mmCIF file of C-alpha atoms and ligand atoms in Angstrom:
data_model
loop_
_atom_site.group_PDB
_atom_site.id
_atom_site.type_symbol
_atom_site.label_atom_id
_atom_site.label_comp_id
_atom_site.label_asym_id
_atom_site.label_seq_id
_atom_site.Cartn_x
_atom_site.Cartn_y
_atom_site.Cartn_z
ATOM 1 C CA MET A 607 308.568 121.523 24.670
ATOM 2 C CA ALA A 608 305.066 122.307 24.900
ATOM 3 C CA THR A 609 302.459 120.732 22.571
ATOM 4 C CA ASN A 610 300.672 123.906 21.487
ATOM 5 C CA LEU A 611 298.272 122.875 18.948
ATOM 6 C CA ILE A 612 295.520 124.289 16.912
ATOM 7 C CA MET A 613 292.795 122.016 15.481
ATOM 8 C CA LEU A 614 291.419 123.560 12.073
ATOM 9 C CA GLY A 615 288.639 122.270 10.036
ATOM 10 C CA PRO A 616 284.969 122.604 8.905
ATOM 11 C CA PRO A 617 281.974 121.950 10.987
ATOM 12 C CA GLY A 618 281.464 118.501 11.992
ATOM 13 C CA ALA A 619 285.091 117.855 10.618
ATOM 14 C CA GLY A 620 285.904 115.878 14.139
ATOM 15 C CA LYS A 621 287.905 118.782 15.648
ATOM 16 C CA GLY A 622 286.344 118.316 19.003
ATOM 17 C CA THR A 623 286.348 114.385 18.830
ATOM 18 C CA GLN A 624 290.089 114.674 18.297
ATOM 19 C CA ALA A 625 291.025 117.272 20.498
ATOM 20 C CA GLU A 626 289.227 115.481 23.276
ATOM 21 C CA ARG A 627 291.454 112.217 22.504
ATOM 22 C CA VAL A 628 294.771 114.146 21.874
ATOM 23 C CA ALA A 629 294.178 116.266 25.557
ATOM 24 C CA LEU A 630 293.685 113.479 27.379
ATOM 25 C CA ALA A 631 296.476 111.124 25.890
ATOM 26 C CA ARG A 632 298.961 114.605 26.544
ATOM 27 C CA GLY A 633 297.898 115.533 29.744
ATOM 28 C CA ILE A 634 296.951 119.284 28.299
ATOM 29 C CA PRO A 635 293.792 121.071 28.533
ATOM 30 C CA ARG A 636 291.451 121.254 25.454
ATOM 31 C CA ILE A 637 289.709 124.673 24.681
ATOM 32 C CA SER A 638 286.857 124.513 22.934
ATOM 33 C CA THR A 639 285.626 128.013 22.337
ATOM 34 C CA GLY A 640 282.208 126.469 20.776
ATOM 35 C CA ASP A 641 281.955 124.536 24.494
ATOM 36 C CA ILE A 642 282.924 127.514 26.160
ATOM 37 C CA LEU A 643 280.137 129.843 24.275
ATOM 38 C CA ARG A 644 277.640 126.992 24.650
ATOM 39 C CA GLU A 645 278.151 126.635 28.468
ATOM 40 C CA ALA A 646 277.624 130.243 28.693
ATOM 41 C CA VAL A 647 274.429 130.098 27.145
ATOM 42 C CA HIS A 648 273.044 126.892 29.029
ATOM 43 C CA ASP A 649 274.255 128.862 32.357
ATOM 44 C CA GLY A 650 272.166 131.888 31.633
ATOM 45 C CA THR A 651 275.317 134.277 31.819
ATOM 46 C CA MET A 652 275.253 138.093 30.478
ATOM 47 C CA MET A 653 277.631 136.669 27.585
ATOM 48 C CA GLY A 654 275.336 133.904 27.027
ATOM 49 C CA GLY A 655 272.458 136.147 26.157
ATOM 50 C CA SER A 656 274.578 138.032 23.845
ATOM 51 C CA VAL A 657 276.025 135.251 22.079
ATOM 52 C CA ARG A 658 272.770 133.013 21.536
ATOM 53 C CA ALA A 659 270.745 134.249 18.627
ATOM 54 C CA VAL A 660 274.273 134.632 16.576
ATOM 55 C CA MET A 661 275.014 130.847 17.602
ATOM 56 C CA ASP A 662 271.749 129.781 16.777
ATOM 57 C CA ARG A 663 272.093 131.334 13.380
ATOM 58 C CA GLY A 664 275.291 129.726 12.662
ATOM 59 C CA GLU A 665 277.184 133.178 12.422
ATOM 60 C CA LEU A 666 280.402 133.956 14.027
ATOM 61 C CA VAL A 667 280.920 135.544 17.476
ATOM 62 C CA GLY A 668 282.916 138.879 17.108
ATOM 63 C CA ASP A 669 286.620 138.868 16.928
ATOM 64 C CA ASP A 670 286.870 141.039 20.224
ATOM 65 C CA VAL A 671 284.848 138.694 22.739
ATOM 66 C CA MET A 672 286.782 135.564 21.359
ATOM 67 C CA ILE A 673 290.205 136.907 21.592
ATOM 68 C CA GLY A 674 289.462 138.044 24.971
ATOM 69 C CA ILE A 675 287.954 134.472 25.821
ATOM 70 C CA VAL A 676 291.013 132.811 25.069
ATOM 71 C CA THR A 677 293.272 135.612 26.175
ATOM 72 C CA GLU A 678 292.084 134.518 29.646
ATOM 73 C CA ARG A 679 292.237 130.715 29.238
ATOM 74 C CA LEU A 680 295.540 130.628 27.904
ATOM 75 C CA GLY A 681 296.743 132.529 30.639
ATOM 76 C CA ARG A 682 295.700 130.179 32.864
ATOM 77 C CA PRO A 683 298.775 127.694 34.529
ATOM 78 C CA ASP A 684 297.201 124.612 33.404
ATOM 79 C CA ALA A 685 298.171 125.783 29.852
ATOM 80 C CA GLU A 686 301.533 126.362 30.269
ATOM 81 C CA ASN A 687 302.838 123.084 29.316
ATOM 82 C CA GLY A 688 300.365 122.675 26.076
ATOM 83 C CA PHE A 689 296.837 123.014 25.068
ATOM 84 C CA VAL A 690 294.692 121.741 22.085
ATOM 85 C CA LEU A 691 292.834 124.717 20.577
ATOM 86 C CA ASP A 692 289.094 123.732 19.334
ATOM 87 C CA GLY A 693 287.364 126.004 17.206
ATOM 88 C CA PHE A 694 289.893 128.977 17.611
ATOM 89 C CA PRO A 695 291.141 130.899 15.636
ATOM 90 C CA ARG A 696 288.276 131.258 13.367
ATOM 91 C CA THR A 697 289.340 134.259 11.218
ATOM 92 C CA VAL A 698 292.137 135.857 9.941
ATOM 93 C CA THR A 699 292.063 138.581 13.196
ATOM 94 C CA GLN A 700 291.901 135.706 15.553
ATOM 95 C CA ALA A 701 295.060 133.993 14.380
ATOM 96 C CA ALA A 702 297.288 137.211 14.229
ATOM 97 C CA ALA A 703 296.029 137.782 17.504
ATOM 98 C CA LEU A 704 296.787 134.342 18.704
ATOM 99 C CA ASP A 705 300.496 134.819 17.036
ATOM 100 C CA THR A 706 300.782 137.801 19.431
ATOM 101 C CA LEU A 707 299.541 135.484 22.407
ATOM 102 C CA MET A 708 302.201 132.772 21.598
ATOM 103 C CA ALA A 709 305.207 135.223 21.597
ATOM 104 C CA GLY A 710 307.714 133.562 24.198
ATOM 105 C CA ARG A 711 305.918 130.039 23.955
ATOM 106 C CA ASP A 712 306.739 127.101 21.674
ATOM 107 C CA PRO A 713 305.578 127.076 17.918
ATOM 108 C CA LEU A 714 301.868 126.272 17.487
ATOM 109 C CA ILE A 715 301.352 123.142 15.730
ATOM 110 C CA VAL A 716 298.621 123.568 13.146
ATOM 111 C CA LEU A 717 296.514 120.402 12.246
ATOM 112 C CA ASP A 718 293.676 120.791 9.395
ATOM 113 C CA ILE A 719 291.278 118.328 9.330
ATOM 114 C CA VAL A 720 289.906 117.449 5.811
ATOM 115 C CA VAL A 721 286.349 116.104 5.118
ATOM 116 C CA PRO A 722 284.318 116.149 2.146
ATOM 117 C CA GLU A 723 281.255 118.384 2.713
ATOM 118 C CA ALA A 724 278.434 115.560 1.908
ATOM 119 C CA GLU A 725 279.917 113.474 5.001
ATOM 120 C CA LEU A 726 280.027 116.678 7.104
ATOM 121 C CA ALA A 727 276.192 117.307 6.491
ATOM 122 C CA ARG A 728 275.653 113.251 7.299
ATOM 123 C CA ARG A 729 277.444 113.628 10.544
ATOM 124 C CA LEU A 730 275.817 117.009 11.631
ATOM 125 C CA GLY A 731 272.606 115.627 10.713
ATOM 126 C CA MET A 732 272.757 112.639 13.109
ATOM 127 C CA ARG A 733 274.667 114.236 16.069
ATOM 128 C CA MET A 734 272.851 114.193 19.130
ATOM 129 C CA ILE A 735 274.458 116.225 22.585
ATOM 130 C CA CYS A 736 273.270 116.193 26.198
ATOM 131 C CA GLU A 737 271.236 118.807 26.846
ATOM 132 C CA ASP A 738 272.595 119.142 30.481
ATOM 133 C CA CYS A 739 276.444 118.337 30.085
ATOM 134 C CA GLY A 740 276.628 118.826 26.477
ATOM 135 C CA VAL A 741 278.739 116.127 25.552
ATOM 136 C CA THR A 742 278.283 114.526 22.429
ATOM 137 C CA ALA A 743 276.372 111.015 22.131
ATOM 138 C CA ASP A 744 278.974 108.180 21.650
ATOM 139 C CA GLY A 745 276.460 105.145 20.764
ATOM 140 C CA HIS A 746 277.023 103.529 24.149
ATOM 141 C CA GLU A 747 274.200 104.803 25.906
ATOM 142 C CA THR A 748 272.684 102.378 28.245
ATOM 143 C CA ALA A 749 269.529 104.119 28.510
ATOM 144 C CA PRO A 750 268.055 104.745 25.092
ATOM 145 C CA GLY A 751 267.781 108.889 24.143
ATOM 146 C CA ARG A 752 270.086 109.370 27.558
ATOM 147 C CA CYS A 753 273.665 110.527 27.752
ATOM 148 C CA SER A 754 276.052 108.171 28.849
ATOM 149 C CA ARG A 755 277.849 110.484 31.287
ATOM 150 C CA CYS A 756 275.214 112.240 33.145
ATOM 151 C CA GLY A 757 272.074 110.614 32.510
ATOM 152 C CA GLY A 758 270.377 113.971 30.496
ATOM 153 C CA ARG A 759 268.063 114.041 27.553
ATOM 154 C CA LEU A 760 269.938 113.779 24.359
ATOM 155 C CA MET A 761 269.052 116.338 21.875
ATOM 156 C CA GLN A 762 269.972 117.903 18.363
ATOM 157 C CA ARG A 763 272.589 120.867 18.691
ATOM 158 C CA SER A 764 270.650 123.836 18.317
ATOM 159 C CA ASP A 765 272.892 124.843 15.264
ATOM 160 C CA ASP A 766 272.798 121.222 13.575
ATOM 161 C CA SER A 767 269.724 121.941 11.935
ATOM 162 C CA SER A 768 269.956 121.550 7.778
ATOM 163 C CA LEU A 769 269.429 124.989 6.847
ATOM 164 C CA VAL A 770 271.985 126.455 9.764
ATOM 165 C CA VAL A 771 274.429 123.838 8.962
ATOM 166 C CA LEU A 772 274.646 125.005 5.394
ATOM 167 C CA GLU A 773 274.974 128.913 6.830
ATOM 168 C CA ARG A 774 278.198 127.566 8.811
ATOM 169 C CA PHE A 775 279.565 126.011 5.737
ATOM 170 C CA LYS A 776 279.378 129.262 3.762
ATOM 171 C CA ILE A 777 280.760 131.021 6.773
ATOM 172 C CA TYR A 778 283.605 128.773 6.873
ATOM 173 C CA GLN A 779 284.617 129.140 3.630
ATOM 174 C CA ARG A 780 284.189 132.648 3.775
ATOM 175 C CA ALA A 781 286.220 133.258 6.905
ATOM 176 C CA THR A 782 287.596 130.307 8.115
ATOM 177 C CA LYS A 783 289.104 128.307 5.306
ATOM 178 C CA PRO A 784 291.757 131.420 4.632
ATOM 179 C CA LEU A 785 293.272 130.265 7.499
ATOM 180 C CA VAL A 786 294.766 127.567 5.526
ATOM 181 C CA ASP A 787 296.699 129.755 3.645
ATOM 182 C CA PHE A 788 297.696 131.663 6.593
ATOM 183 C CA TYR A 789 299.382 128.732 8.163
ATOM 184 C CA HIS A 790 300.478 126.554 5.130
ATOM 185 C CA GLY A 791 303.593 128.081 4.817
ATOM 186 C CA ARG A 792 304.729 127.090 8.006
ATOM 187 C CA PRO A 793 306.723 124.151 8.803
ATOM 188 C CA THR A 794 304.360 123.024 11.641
ATOM 189 C CA PHE A 795 301.425 122.886 9.448
ATOM 190 C CA ARG A 796 300.008 119.313 8.511
ATOM 191 C CA SER A 797 296.710 118.315 6.531
ATOM 192 C CA ILE A 798 295.170 115.298 7.744
ATOM 193 C CA ASN A 799 292.635 113.053 6.180
ATOM 194 C CA GLY A 800 289.546 113.002 8.482
ATOM 195 C CA ALA A 801 287.369 110.933 6.043
ATOM 196 C CA GLN A 802 288.434 107.627 7.969
ATOM 197 C CA THR A 803 287.174 106.047 11.262
ATOM 198 C CA ALA A 804 287.826 108.343 14.247
ATOM 199 C CA ASP A 805 290.714 105.696 15.500
ATOM 200 C CA CYS A 806 292.621 106.018 12.058
ATOM 201 C CA VAL A 807 292.113 109.838 12.290
ATOM 202 C CA ALA A 808 293.367 110.157 15.482
ATOM 203 C CA ALA A 809 296.375 107.815 14.765
ATOM 204 C CA ASP A 810 297.467 109.971 11.999
ATOM 205 C CA LEU A 811 296.995 113.002 14.040
ATOM 206 C CA ALA A 812 299.363 111.460 16.690
ATOM 207 C CA ALA A 813 301.717 110.623 14.011
ATOM 208 C CA ALA A 814 301.911 114.143 12.595
ATOM 209 C CA ILE A 815 302.239 115.542 16.228
ATOM 210 C CA GLU A 816 305.149 113.157 16.970
ATOM 211 C CA ALA A 817 306.867 113.695 13.958
ATOM 212 C CA LEU A 818 306.872 117.670 14.273
ATOM 213 C CA ARG A 819 307.719 117.514 17.777
ATOM 214 C CA ASN A 820 310.866 115.550 16.970
ATOM 215 C CA GLY A 821 311.893 118.161 14.327
ATOM 216 C CA ARG A 822 311.195 116.577 11.313
ATOM 217 C CA VAL A 823 308.856 119.373 10.576
ATOM 218 C CA ASN A 824 309.538 118.758 6.491
ATOM 219 C CA GLY A 825 308.637 114.979 6.125
ATOM 220 C CA ALA A 826 305.471 113.973 4.909
ATOM 221 C CA SER A 827 303.406 112.499 8.062
ATOM 222 C CA GLY A 828 299.921 112.287 9.204
ATOM 223 C CA GLY A 829 297.662 111.714 5.756
ATOM 224 C CA SER A 830 297.802 113.712 2.745
ATOM 225 C CA PRO A 831 300.275 116.716 2.868
ATOM 226 C CA ARG A 832 299.469 119.956 1.123
HETATM 227 P P1 LIG B 1905 282.025 125.052 17.217
HETATM 228 O O1 LIG B 1905 280.916 124.324 18.593
HETATM 229 O O2 LIG B 1905 283.350 125.175 17.371
HETATM 230 O O3 LIG B 1905 281.384 124.112 16.050
HETATM 231 P P2 LIG B 1905 281.827 123.950 14.504
HETATM 232 O O4 LIG B 1905 283.126 124.564 14.407
HETATM 233 O O5 LIG B 1905 280.620 124.217 13.747
HETATM 234 O O6 LIG B 1905 282.240 122.519 14.697
HETATM 235 P P3 LIG B 1905 281.586 121.294 15.137
HETATM 236 O O7 LIG B 1905 281.619 121.417 16.810
HETATM 237 O O8 LIG B 1905 280.132 121.243 14.352
HETATM 238 O O9 LIG B 1905 282.371 119.936 14.384
HETATM 239 P P4 LIG B 1905 283.640 119.525 15.207
HETATM 240 O O10 LIG B 1905 284.489 119.601 13.912
HETATM 241 O O11 LIG B 1905 284.013 119.287 16.316
HETATM 242 O O12 LIG B 1905 283.031 117.935 14.934
HETATM 243 P P5 LIG B 1905 282.631 116.769 15.832
HETATM 244 O O13 LIG B 1905 284.010 116.138 16.602
HETATM 245 O O14 LIG B 1905 281.777 117.328 17.087
HETATM 246 O O15 LIG B 1905 281.379 126.183 17.309
HETATM 247 C C1 LIG B 1905 279.664 126.593 17.263
HETATM 248 C C2 LIG B 1905 279.479 128.125 17.306
HETATM 249 O O16 LIG B 1905 280.114 129.272 18.089
HETATM 250 C C3 LIG B 1905 279.957 128.735 16.061
HETATM 251 O O17 LIG B 1905 279.220 128.644 14.719
HETATM 252 C C4 LIG B 1905 280.103 130.419 16.359
HETATM 253 O O18 LIG B 1905 279.118 130.750 16.387
HETATM 254 C C5 LIG B 1905 280.509 130.157 17.798
HETATM 255 N N1 LIG B 1905 281.878 129.906 17.765
HETATM 256 C C6 LIG B 1905 282.867 129.209 18.317
HETATM 257 N N2 LIG B 1905 284.160 129.434 18.277
HETATM 258 C C7 LIG B 1905 284.191 130.791 17.716
HETATM 259 C C8 LIG B 1905 285.108 131.773 17.076
HETATM 260 N N3 LIG B 1905 286.284 131.319 17.421
HETATM 261 N N4 LIG B 1905 284.923 132.448 16.743
HETATM 262 C C9 LIG B 1905 283.672 132.858 16.427
HETATM 263 N N5 LIG B 1905 282.411 132.423 16.813
HETATM 264 C C10 LIG B 1905 282.844 131.286 17.322
HETATM 265 O O19 LIG B 1905 282.181 115.642 15.326
HETATM 266 C C11 LIG B 1905 280.837 115.943 14.440
HETATM 267 C C12 LIG B 1905 280.202 114.494 14.603
HETATM 268 O O20 LIG B 1905 280.738 113.421 13.742
HETATM 269 C C13 LIG B 1905 279.675 113.899 15.919
HETATM 270 O O21 LIG B 1905 278.607 113.398 15.687
HETATM 271 C C14 LIG B 1905 281.104 112.983 16.168
HETATM 272 O O22 LIG B 1905 281.084 112.003 16.612
HETATM 273 C C15 LIG B 1905 281.334 112.485 14.741
HETATM 274 N N6 LIG B 1905 282.445 112.328 13.911
HETATM 275 C C16 LIG B 1905 283.603 112.726 14.566
HETATM 276 N N7 LIG B 1905 284.508 112.167 13.840
HETATM 277 C C17 LIG B 1905 284.168 111.138 13.044
HETATM 278 C C18 LIG B 1905 284.697 110.151 12.208
HETATM 279 N N8 LIG B 1905 286.009 110.194 12.028
HETATM 280 N N9 LIG B 1905 284.070 109.539 11.374
HETATM 281 C C19 LIG B 1905 282.550 109.740 11.568
HETATM 282 N N10 LIG B 1905 282.004 110.388 12.614
HETATM 283 C C20 LIG B 1905 282.778 111.063 13.311
HETATM 284 MG MG1 LIG B 1906 282.956 120.951 17.798
#
């Protein structure tokens, strides 16, 4: 059975952090729509040029663009045996499109990472990323202010200023939180307590995935069940 996973959660919940761990542990690709868009902006592609201002305001890129990106990415061979989606779907329209794309594939496992807003704001206020490779600083940098992976300069993400973060929270509540209702009736949905250390969150996520994959879909697992 393929592990077809969605990480849901507000900005700063730890979707990227956890998606990377799960992808590495399971040998499946992590598909981060935010990273794909930021790479396009960094590379100066036509799409990058058209989404830059939208992202800098903390707003959502249009559904058609996002569905097109994910349709192409999930169609590649490396996604046949599973994937972790980080940052998609973000609207009910995107979720419905994903259901269509999943026809004939193993069911989606949907993990919603829950963290109080004050903690989200604290994390985003402190986050630093590499201006060259985009990786999030992990606190293990050998040279101050430099990326531990490529040596690039560390900077604040362009949408992590406090005003833009507030806008992202608002948009999350309006457009993305309804996805919890969209998915929570499914037996493959779990809420995970994200307000723990990253290692504890990872352990809860792994336990939830294993329980769901083993078919114990009605048992509580991985943090507070809904
Ligand atoms: P995206 O890149 O997806 O951003 P986001 O959803 O706002 O989420 P973040 O990346 O800020 O947070 P995260 O949950 O990944 O947390 P992370 O692990 O980094 O989207 C950016 C923009 O792109 C959108 O605003 C939109 O414009 C556009 N976009 C993307 N997808 C789209 C779509 N589908 N439709 C339309 N538009 C789209 O962690 C955050 C920080 O906390 C890090 O510093 C991390 O080290 C730290 N941290 C993580 N876990 C813990 C922990 N357990 N304890 C303490 N610190 C922790
Ligand atoms: Mg992220």
